[in-house]
């Protein structure tokens, strides 16, 4: 069994409040969950208006499948016009680690 995580650092567009930030981030997190059946949440930069860290986690029996899902999640984040993907950090664990 393999577990993979992806943390993405995003810069939001024209957002001036935490309420506006939520309006941008919530649909992105919901789409990640719906399209890829992953656990996803806002995990960092909670008090900043224009920055957000989104965390994604998935589990599969094959390391390649975990990598494919995380690749697809990263592509989705990079393609969203309302955010700029600044950086990502990945981790892959097996049940033998």
C-alpha positions as a printed NumPy array, in Angstrom:
array([[  0.   ,   0.   ,   0.   ],
       [  1.26 ,   3.461,  -0.896],
       [  0.227,   6.848,   0.436],
       [  1.049,  10.047,  -1.378],
       [  0.665,  13.672,  -0.427],
       [  0.955,  16.89 ,  -2.372],
       [  1.174,  20.363,  -0.858],
       [  0.652,  23.189,  -3.342],
       [  1.464,  26.829,  -2.646],
       [ -0.934,  29.07 ,  -4.577],
       [ -1.145,  32.802,  -5.196],
       [ -4.707,  34.025,  -5.563],
       [ -5.765,  36.721,  -7.998],
       [ -7.781,  39.785,  -7.041],
       [ -8.78 ,  38.817,  -3.483],
       [ -9.078,  41.414,  -0.715],
       [-10.658,  39.499,   2.171],
       [-10.718,  36.084,   3.791],
       [-14.311,  35.729,   2.618],
       [-13.185,  36.317,  -0.965],
       [-10.369,  33.839,  -0.464],
       [-12.843,  31.178,   0.705],
       [-14.982,  31.822,  -2.387],
       [-11.985,  30.941,  -4.587],
       [-10.488,  28.076,  -2.568],
       [-13.619,  26.086,  -1.682],
       [-14.575,  25.231,  -5.292],
       [-10.993,  24.196,  -6.073],
       [-10.85 ,  21.838,  -3.081],
       [-14.303,  20.462,  -3.928],
       [-13.279,  19.783,  -7.525],
       [-10.117,  17.959,  -6.422],
       [-12.186,  15.745,  -4.128],
       [-14.888,  15.086,  -6.713],
       [-12.724,  14.442,  -9.78 ],
       [ -9.928,  12.432,  -8.2  ],
       [-11.451,  10.884,  -5.032],
       [ -8.685,  12.334,  -2.849],
       [ -8.624,  13.975,   0.544],
       [ -8.062,  17.706,  -0.02 ],
       [ -8.104,  20.759,   2.238],
       [ -6.719,  24.23 ,   2.796],
       [ -3.742,  23.515,   5.049],
       [ -1.66 ,  26.662,   5.298],
       [ -1.502,  30.451,   5.063],
       [ -4.938,  30.615,   6.655],
       [ -4.685,  34.279,   7.675],
       [ -3.286,  35.622,   4.389],
       [ -5.699,  36.975,   1.774],
       [ -3.794,  36.193,  -1.418],
       [ -1.861,  33.035,  -0.505],
       [ -3.083,  29.531,   0.233],
       [ -1.592,  26.096,   0.677],
       [ -3.753,  23.21 ,  -0.473],
       [ -2.979,  19.692,   0.695],
       [ -3.976,  16.543,  -1.191],
       [ -3.588,  12.933,  -0.045],
       [ -4.356,   9.633,  -1.741],
       [ -3.843,   5.916,  -1.106],
       [ -3.417,   3.104,  -3.643],
       [ -1.903,  -0.33 ,  -3.981],
       [  0.6  ,   0.82 ,  -6.605],
       [  3.112,   3.683,  -6.381],
       [  2.515,   4.531, -10.038],
       [ -1.186,   5.032,  -9.443],
       [ -0.477,   7.396,  -6.538],
       [  1.933,   9.357,  -8.732],
       [ -0.606,   9.553, -11.573],
       [ -3.315,  10.908,  -9.26 ],
       [ -0.991,  13.51 ,  -7.744],
       [  0.168,  14.528, -11.251],
       [ -3.458,  15.036, -12.3  ],
       [ -4.179,  17.097,  -9.176],
       [ -1.138,  19.278,  -9.841],
       [ -2.214,  19.818, -13.47 ],
       [ -5.693,  20.849, -12.34 ],
       [ -4.221,  23.422,  -9.944],
       [ -1.818,  24.745, -12.59 ],
       [ -4.635,  25.15 , -15.128],
       [ -6.973,  27.148, -12.877],
       [ -7.062,  30.74 , -14.197],
       [ -7.887,  32.348, -10.829],
       [ -4.718,  31.067,  -9.111],
       [ -1.009,  30.855,  -9.844],
       [  0.779,  27.676,  -8.799],
       [  3.994,  28.827,  -7.102],
       [  5.427,  25.524,  -5.867],
       [  4.581,  21.973,  -4.87 ],
       [  5.996,  19.458,  -2.425],
       [  5.339,  15.714,  -2.705],
       [  5.83 ,  12.782,  -0.402],
       [  5.345,   9.088,  -1.105],
       [  5.191,   6.491,   1.666],
       [  4.835,   2.737,   1.518],
       [  3.459,   0.562,   4.296],
       [  6.987,  -0.789,   4.787],
       [  8.48 ,   2.633,   5.652]])
